[in-house]
PDB file of C-alpha atoms in Angstrom:
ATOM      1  CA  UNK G  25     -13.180  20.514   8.983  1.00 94.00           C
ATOM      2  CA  UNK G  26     -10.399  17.796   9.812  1.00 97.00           C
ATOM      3  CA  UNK G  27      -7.090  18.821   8.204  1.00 98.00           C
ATOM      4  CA  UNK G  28      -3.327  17.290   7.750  1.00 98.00           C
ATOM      5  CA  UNK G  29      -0.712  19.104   6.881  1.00 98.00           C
ATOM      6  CA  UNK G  30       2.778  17.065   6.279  1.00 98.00           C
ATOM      7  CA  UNK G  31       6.087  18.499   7.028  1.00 98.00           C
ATOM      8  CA  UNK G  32       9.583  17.351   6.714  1.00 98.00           C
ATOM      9  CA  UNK G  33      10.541  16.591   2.927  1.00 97.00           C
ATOM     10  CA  UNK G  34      13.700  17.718   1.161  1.00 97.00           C
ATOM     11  CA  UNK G  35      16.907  17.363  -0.894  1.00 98.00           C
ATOM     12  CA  UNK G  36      18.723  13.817   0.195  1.00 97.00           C
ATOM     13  CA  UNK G  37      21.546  11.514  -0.980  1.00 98.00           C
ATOM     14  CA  UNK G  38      20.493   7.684  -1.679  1.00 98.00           C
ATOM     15  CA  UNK G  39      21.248   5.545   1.211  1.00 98.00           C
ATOM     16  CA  UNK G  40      20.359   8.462   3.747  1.00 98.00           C
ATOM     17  CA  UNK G  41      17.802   9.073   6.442  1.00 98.00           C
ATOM     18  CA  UNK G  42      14.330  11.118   6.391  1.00 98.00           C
ATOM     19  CA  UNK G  43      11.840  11.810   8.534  1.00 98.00           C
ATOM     20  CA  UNK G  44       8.140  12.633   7.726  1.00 98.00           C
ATOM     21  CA  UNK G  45       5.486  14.324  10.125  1.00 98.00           C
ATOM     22  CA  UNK G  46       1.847  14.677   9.389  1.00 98.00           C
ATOM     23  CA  UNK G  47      -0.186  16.761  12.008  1.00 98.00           C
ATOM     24  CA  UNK G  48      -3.651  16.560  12.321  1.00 98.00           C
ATOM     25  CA  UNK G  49      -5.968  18.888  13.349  1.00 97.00           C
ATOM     26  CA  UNK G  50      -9.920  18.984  14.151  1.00 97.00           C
ATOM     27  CA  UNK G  51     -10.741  15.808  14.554  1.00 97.00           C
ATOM     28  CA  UNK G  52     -10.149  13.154  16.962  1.00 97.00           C
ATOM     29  CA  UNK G  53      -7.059  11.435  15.497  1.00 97.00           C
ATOM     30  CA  UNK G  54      -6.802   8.775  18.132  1.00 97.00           C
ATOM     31  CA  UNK G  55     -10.078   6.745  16.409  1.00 96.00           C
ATOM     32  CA  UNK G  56      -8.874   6.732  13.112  1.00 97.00           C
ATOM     33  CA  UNK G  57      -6.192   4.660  11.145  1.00 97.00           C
ATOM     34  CA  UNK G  58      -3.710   6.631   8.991  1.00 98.00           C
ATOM     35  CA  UNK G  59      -1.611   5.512   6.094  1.00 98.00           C
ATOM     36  CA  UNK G  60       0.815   7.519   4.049  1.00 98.00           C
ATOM     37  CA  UNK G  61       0.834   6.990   0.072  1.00 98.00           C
ATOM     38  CA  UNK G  62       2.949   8.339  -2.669  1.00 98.00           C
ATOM     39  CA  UNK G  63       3.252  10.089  -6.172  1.00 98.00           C
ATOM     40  CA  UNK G  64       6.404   9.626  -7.857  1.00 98.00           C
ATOM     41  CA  UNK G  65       7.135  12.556 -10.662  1.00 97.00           C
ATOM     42  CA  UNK G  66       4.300  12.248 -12.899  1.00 96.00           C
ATOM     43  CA  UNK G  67       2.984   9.215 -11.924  1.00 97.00           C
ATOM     44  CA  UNK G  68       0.235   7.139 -10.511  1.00 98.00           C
ATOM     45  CA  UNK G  69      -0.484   7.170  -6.689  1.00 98.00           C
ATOM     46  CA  UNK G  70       1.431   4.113  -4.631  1.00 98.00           C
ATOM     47  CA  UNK G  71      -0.253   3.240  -1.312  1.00 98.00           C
ATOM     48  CA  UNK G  72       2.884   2.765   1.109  1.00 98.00           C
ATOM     49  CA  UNK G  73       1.935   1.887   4.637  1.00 98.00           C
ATOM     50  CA  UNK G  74      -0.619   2.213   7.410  1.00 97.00           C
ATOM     51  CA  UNK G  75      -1.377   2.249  10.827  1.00 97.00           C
ATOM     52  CA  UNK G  76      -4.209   1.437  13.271  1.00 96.00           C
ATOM     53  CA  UNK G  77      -5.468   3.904  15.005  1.00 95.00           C
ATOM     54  CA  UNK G  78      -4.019   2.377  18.411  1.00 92.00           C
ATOM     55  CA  UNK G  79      -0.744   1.576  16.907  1.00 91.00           C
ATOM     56  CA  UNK G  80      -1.434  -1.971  17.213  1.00 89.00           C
ATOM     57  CA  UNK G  81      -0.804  -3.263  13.802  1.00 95.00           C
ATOM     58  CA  UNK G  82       1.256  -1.495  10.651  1.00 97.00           C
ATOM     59  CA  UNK G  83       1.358  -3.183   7.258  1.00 97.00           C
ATOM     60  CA  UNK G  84       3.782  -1.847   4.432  1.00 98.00           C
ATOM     61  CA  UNK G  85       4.174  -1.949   0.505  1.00 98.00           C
ATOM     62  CA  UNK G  86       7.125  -4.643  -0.290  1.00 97.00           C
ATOM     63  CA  UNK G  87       8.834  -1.644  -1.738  1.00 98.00           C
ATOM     64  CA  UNK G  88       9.240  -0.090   1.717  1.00 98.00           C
ATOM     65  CA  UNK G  89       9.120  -3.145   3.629  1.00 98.00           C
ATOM     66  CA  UNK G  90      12.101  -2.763   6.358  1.00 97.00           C
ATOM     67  CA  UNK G  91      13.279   0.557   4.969  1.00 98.00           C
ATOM     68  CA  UNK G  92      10.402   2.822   5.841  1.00 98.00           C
ATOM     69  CA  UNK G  93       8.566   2.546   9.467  1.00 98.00           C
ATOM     70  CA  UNK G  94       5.526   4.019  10.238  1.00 98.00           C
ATOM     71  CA  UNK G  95       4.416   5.392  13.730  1.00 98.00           C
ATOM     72  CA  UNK G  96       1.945   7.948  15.355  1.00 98.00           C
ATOM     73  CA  UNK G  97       2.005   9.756  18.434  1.00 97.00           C
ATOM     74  CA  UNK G  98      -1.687  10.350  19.708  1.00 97.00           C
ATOM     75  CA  UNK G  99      -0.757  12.697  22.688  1.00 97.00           C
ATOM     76  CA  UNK G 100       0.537  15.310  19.544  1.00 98.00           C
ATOM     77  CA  UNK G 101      -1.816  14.184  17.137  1.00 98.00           C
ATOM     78  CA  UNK G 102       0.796  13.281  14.474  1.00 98.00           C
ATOM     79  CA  UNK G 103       1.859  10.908  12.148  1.00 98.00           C
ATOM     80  CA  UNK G 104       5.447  10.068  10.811  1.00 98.00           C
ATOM     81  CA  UNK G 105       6.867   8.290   8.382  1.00 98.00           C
ATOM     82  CA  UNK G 106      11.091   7.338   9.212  1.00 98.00           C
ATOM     83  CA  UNK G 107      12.735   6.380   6.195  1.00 98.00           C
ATOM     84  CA  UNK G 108      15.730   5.133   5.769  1.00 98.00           C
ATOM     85  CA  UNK G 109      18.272   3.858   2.936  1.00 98.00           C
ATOM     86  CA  UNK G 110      16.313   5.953   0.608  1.00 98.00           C
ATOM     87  CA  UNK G 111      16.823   5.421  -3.164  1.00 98.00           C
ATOM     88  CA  UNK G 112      16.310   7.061  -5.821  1.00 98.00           C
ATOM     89  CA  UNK G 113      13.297   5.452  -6.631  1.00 98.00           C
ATOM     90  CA  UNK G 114      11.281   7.052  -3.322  1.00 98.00           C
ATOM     91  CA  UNK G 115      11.764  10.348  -4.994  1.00 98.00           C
ATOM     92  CA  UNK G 116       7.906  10.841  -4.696  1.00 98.00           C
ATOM     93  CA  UNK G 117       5.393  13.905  -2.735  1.00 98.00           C
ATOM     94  CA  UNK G 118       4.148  12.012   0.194  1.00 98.00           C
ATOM     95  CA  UNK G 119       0.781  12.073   1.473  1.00 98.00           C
ATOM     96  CA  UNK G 120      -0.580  11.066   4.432  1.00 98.00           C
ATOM     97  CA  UNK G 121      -4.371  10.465   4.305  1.00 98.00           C
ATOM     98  CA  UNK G 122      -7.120   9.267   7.125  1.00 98.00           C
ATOM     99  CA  UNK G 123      -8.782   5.891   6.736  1.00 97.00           C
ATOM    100  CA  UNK G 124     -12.651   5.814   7.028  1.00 94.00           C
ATOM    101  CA  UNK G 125     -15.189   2.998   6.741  1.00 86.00           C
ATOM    102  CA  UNK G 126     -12.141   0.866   6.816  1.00 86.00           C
ATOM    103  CA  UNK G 127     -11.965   0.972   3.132  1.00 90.00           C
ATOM    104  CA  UNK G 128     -11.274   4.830   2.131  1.00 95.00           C
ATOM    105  CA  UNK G 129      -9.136   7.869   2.075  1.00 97.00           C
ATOM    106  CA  UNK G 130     -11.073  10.711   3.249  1.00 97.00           C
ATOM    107  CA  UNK G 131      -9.246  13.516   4.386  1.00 98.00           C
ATOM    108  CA  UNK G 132      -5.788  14.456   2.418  1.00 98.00           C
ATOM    109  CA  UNK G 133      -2.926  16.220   3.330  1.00 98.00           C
ATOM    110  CA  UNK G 134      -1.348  18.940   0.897  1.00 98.00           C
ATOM    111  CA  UNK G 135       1.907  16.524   0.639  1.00 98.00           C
ATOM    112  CA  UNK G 136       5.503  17.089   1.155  1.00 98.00           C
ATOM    113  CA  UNK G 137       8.010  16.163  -1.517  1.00 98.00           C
ATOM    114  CA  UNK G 138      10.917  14.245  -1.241  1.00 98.00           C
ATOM    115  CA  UNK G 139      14.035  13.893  -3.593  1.00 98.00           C
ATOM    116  CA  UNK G 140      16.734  11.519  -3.500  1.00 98.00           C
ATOM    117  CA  UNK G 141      19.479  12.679  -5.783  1.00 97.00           C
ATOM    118  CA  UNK G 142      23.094  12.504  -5.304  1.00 94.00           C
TER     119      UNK G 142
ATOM    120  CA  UNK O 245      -1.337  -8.481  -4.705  1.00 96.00           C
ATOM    121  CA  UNK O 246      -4.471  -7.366  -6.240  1.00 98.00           C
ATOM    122  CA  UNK O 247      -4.011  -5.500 -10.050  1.00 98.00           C
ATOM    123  CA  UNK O 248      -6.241  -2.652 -10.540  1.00 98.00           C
ATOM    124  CA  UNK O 249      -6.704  -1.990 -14.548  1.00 98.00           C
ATOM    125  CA  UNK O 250      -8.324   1.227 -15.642  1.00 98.00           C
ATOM    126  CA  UNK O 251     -10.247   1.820 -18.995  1.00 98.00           C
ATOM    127  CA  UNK O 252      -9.696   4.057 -20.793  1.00 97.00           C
ATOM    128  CA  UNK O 253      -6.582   5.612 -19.582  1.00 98.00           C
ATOM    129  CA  UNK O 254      -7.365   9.049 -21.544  1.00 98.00           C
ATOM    130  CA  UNK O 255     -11.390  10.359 -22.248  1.00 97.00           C
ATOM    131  CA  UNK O 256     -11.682  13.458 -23.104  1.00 97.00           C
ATOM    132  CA  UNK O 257     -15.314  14.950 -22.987  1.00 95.00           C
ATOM    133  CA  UNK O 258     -17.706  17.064 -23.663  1.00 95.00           C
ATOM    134  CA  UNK O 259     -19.033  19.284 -21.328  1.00 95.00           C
ATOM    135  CA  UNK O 260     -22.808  18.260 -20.193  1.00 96.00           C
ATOM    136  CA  UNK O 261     -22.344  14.882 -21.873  1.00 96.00           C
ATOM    137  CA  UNK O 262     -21.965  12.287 -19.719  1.00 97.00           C
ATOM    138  CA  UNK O 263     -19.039   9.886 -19.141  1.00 97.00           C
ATOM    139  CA  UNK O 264     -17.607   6.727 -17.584  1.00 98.00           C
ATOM    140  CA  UNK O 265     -14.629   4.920 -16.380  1.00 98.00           C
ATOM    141  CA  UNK O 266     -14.402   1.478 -16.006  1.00 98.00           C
ATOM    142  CA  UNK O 267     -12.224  -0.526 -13.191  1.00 98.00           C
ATOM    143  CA  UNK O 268     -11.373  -3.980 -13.330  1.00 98.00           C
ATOM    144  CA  UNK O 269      -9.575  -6.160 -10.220  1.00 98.00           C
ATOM    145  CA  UNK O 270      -7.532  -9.300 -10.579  1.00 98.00           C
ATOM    146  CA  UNK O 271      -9.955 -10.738  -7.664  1.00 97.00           C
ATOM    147  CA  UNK O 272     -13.641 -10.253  -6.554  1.00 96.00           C
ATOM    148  CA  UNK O 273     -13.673  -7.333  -3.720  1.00 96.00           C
ATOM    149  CA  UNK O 274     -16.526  -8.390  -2.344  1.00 94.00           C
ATOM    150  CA  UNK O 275     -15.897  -8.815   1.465  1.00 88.00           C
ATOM    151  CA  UNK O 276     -18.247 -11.093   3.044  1.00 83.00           C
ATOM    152  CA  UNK O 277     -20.708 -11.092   0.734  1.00 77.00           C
ATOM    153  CA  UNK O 278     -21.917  -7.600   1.954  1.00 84.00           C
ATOM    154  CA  UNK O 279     -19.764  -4.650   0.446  1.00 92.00           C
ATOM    155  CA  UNK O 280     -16.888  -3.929  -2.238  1.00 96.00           C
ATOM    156  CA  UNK O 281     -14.188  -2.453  -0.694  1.00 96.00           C
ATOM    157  CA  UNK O 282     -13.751  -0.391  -4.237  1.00 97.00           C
ATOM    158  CA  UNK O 283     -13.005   3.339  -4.075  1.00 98.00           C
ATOM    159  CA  UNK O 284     -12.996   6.288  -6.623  1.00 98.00           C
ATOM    160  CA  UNK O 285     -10.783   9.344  -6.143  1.00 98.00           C
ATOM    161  CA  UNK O 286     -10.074  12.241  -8.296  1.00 98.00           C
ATOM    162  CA  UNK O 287      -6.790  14.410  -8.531  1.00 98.00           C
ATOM    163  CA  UNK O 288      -7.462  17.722 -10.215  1.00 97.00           C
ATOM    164  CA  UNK O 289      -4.473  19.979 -11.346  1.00 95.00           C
ATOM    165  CA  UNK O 290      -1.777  20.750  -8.943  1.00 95.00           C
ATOM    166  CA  UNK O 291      -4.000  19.262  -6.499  1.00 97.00           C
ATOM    167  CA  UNK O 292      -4.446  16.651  -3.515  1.00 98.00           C
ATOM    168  CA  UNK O 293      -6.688  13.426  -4.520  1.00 98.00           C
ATOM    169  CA  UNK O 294      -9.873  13.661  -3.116  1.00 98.00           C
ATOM    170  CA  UNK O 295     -12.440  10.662  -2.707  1.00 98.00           C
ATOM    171  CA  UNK O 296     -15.543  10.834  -4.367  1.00 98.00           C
ATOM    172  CA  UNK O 297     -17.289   7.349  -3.854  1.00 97.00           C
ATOM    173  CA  UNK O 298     -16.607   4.905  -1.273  1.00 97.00           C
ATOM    174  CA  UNK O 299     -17.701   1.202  -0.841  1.00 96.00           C
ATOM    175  CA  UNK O 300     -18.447   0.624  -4.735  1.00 95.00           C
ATOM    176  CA  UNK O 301     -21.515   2.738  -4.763  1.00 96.00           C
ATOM    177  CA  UNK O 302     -21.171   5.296  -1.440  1.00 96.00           C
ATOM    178  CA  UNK O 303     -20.838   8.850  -2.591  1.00 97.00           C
ATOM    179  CA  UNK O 304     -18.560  10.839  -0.237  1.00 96.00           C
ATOM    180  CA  UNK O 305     -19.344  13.993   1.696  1.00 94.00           C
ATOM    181  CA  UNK O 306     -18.990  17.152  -0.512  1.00 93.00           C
ATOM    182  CA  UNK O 307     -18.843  14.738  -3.851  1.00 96.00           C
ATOM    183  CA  UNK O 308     -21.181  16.120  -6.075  1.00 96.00           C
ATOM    184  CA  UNK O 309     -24.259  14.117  -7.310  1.00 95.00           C
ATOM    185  CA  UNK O 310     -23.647  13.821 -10.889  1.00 97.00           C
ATOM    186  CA  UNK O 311     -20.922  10.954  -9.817  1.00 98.00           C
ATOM    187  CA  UNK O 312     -22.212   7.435  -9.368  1.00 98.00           C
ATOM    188  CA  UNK O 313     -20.310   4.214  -8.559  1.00 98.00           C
ATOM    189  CA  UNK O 314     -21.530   1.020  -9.516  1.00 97.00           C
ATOM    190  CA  UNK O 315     -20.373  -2.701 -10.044  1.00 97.00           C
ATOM    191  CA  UNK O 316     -19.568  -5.477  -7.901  1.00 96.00           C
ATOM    192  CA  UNK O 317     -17.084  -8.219  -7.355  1.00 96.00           C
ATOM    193  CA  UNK O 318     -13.929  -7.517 -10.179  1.00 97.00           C
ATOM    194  CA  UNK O 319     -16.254  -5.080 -12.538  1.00 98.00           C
ATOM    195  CA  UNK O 320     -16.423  -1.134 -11.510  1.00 98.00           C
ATOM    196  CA  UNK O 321     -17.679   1.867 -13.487  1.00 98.00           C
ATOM    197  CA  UNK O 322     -17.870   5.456 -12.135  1.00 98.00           C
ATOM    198  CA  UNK O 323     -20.513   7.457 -14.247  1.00 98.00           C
ATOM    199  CA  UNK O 324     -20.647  11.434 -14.498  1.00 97.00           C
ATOM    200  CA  UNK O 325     -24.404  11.818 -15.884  1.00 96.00           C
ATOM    201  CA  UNK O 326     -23.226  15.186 -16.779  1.00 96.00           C
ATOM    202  CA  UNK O 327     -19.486  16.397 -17.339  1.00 96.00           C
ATOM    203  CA  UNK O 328     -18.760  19.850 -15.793  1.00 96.00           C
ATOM    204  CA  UNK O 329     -15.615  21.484 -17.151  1.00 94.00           C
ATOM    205  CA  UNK O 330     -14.343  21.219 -13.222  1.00 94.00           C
ATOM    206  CA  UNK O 331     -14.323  17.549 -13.596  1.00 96.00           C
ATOM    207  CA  UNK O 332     -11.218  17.618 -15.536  1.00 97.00           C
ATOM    208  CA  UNK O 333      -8.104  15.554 -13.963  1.00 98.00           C
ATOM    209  CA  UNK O 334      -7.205  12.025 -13.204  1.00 98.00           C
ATOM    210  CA  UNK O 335      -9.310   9.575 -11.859  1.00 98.00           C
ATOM    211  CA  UNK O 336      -8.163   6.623  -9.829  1.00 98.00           C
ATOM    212  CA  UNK O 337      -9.854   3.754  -8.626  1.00 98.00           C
ATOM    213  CA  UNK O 338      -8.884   1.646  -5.458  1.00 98.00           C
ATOM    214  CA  UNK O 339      -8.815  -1.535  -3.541  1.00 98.00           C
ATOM    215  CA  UNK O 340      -8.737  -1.578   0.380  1.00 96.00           C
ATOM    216  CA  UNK O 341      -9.725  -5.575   0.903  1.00 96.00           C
ATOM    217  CA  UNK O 342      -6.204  -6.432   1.451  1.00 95.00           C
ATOM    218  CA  UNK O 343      -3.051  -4.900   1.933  1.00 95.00           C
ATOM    219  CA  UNK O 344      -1.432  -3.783  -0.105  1.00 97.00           C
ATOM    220  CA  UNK O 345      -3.916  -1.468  -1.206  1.00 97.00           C
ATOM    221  CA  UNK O 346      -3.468  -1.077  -4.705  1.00 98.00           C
ATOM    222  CA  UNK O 347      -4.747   1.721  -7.278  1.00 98.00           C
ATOM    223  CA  UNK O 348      -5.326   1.984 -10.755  1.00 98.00           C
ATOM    224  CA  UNK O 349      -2.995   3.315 -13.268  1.00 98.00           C
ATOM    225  CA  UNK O 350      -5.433   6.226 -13.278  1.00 98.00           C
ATOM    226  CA  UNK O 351      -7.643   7.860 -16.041  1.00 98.00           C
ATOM    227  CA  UNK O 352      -6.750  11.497 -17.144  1.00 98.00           C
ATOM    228  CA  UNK O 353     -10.172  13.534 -18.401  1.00 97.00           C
ATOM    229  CA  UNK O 354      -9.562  16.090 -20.163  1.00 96.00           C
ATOM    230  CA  UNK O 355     -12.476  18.617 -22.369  1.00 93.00           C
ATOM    231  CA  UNK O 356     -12.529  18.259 -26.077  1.00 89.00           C
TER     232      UNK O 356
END
């Protein structure tokens, strides 16, 4: 059964750096676009960015747009998410999720949460 | 951007009655006249989301089959034709015809 499991969240101070990994795992990652999307402290869910699955094209939520950059590394079968000048305001667990039928979320990870505090 | 708007934001129900949750977009999501690129997800407790219905009316792999989509163009419902006390959480609908992909402000069911 296809899995992700993200990695890489933590304790930051607003106007810092953060990376995010999401590995995949039985299935072939390569064919399939990936996006990551986020749940602030008891919240809705905010879609934040996504990638084609040949890294050709990457579209982003205006509230990320040139802070956050997605990218994926097919040869490791992972996904990250840089962000940078982090605000309060991404304090959020971060998902990253596969894209089928070019319309749907189909396979979750568990999340990773992030907190920007000072 | 597209506005998702859930009704009602709270239902709580009665197990093996059924229910429904309605989901309304600020523009038709029908894409070329063939599909609705409308999806339904749940979030139970402590949980991940996990899709249920794909496509408007596409039930997902492992979704059980008292869930139903239906609706086209701005007008979605998702229909449990019997409530199981596992069903409780919060539902979420979502657009994927253009980015930003947008959800709902999501639908918490909870039992009676």
């Amino acid at each position: 059964q296809a899995h992700l499991e993200e990695s890489g969240g933590g304790v930051v101070q607003p106007g810092t750096s953060l990376t995010l990994s999401c590995a995949a795992s039985r299935f072939s990652f390569s064919g399939f676009g990936m996006h990551w999307v986020r749940q602030a402290p008891g919240k809705g869910l905010e879609w934040v960015t996504l990638i084609r699955s040949d890294g050709s094209n990457k579209f982003y939520a205006d509230s990320v747009k040139g802070r956050f950059t997605i990218s994926r590394d097919n040869s490791k079968n992972t996904l990250y998410l840089q962000m940078n000048s982090l605000r309060v305001e991404d304090t959020a667990v971060y998902y990253c999720a596969r894209e089928v039928a070019g319309s749907a979320f189909d396979v979750w990870g568990q999340g990773t949460i992030v907190t920007v505090s000072s | 951007e597209i506005v998702m708007t859930q009704s009602p934001l709270s239902l709580p129900v009665t197990p093996g009655e059924p229910a429904s949750i309605s989901c309304r977009s600020s523009q038709s999501l029908l894409h070329n006249n063939a599909y609705n690129s409308l999806d339904w997800y749940v979030q139970r407790p402590g949980q991940s989301p996990q899709l249920l219905i794909y496509l408007g009316s596409n039930r997902a792999s492992g979704a059980p089959d008292r869930f139903s989509g239906s609706g086209s163009g701005t007008d979605f419902t998702l229909n449990i034709t019997r409530v199981e006390a596992e069903d409780v959480g919060v539902y979420y609908c979502m657009q994927a015809l253009q980015t930003p992909w947008t959800f709902g402000q999501g639908t918490k069911v909870d039992i009676k």
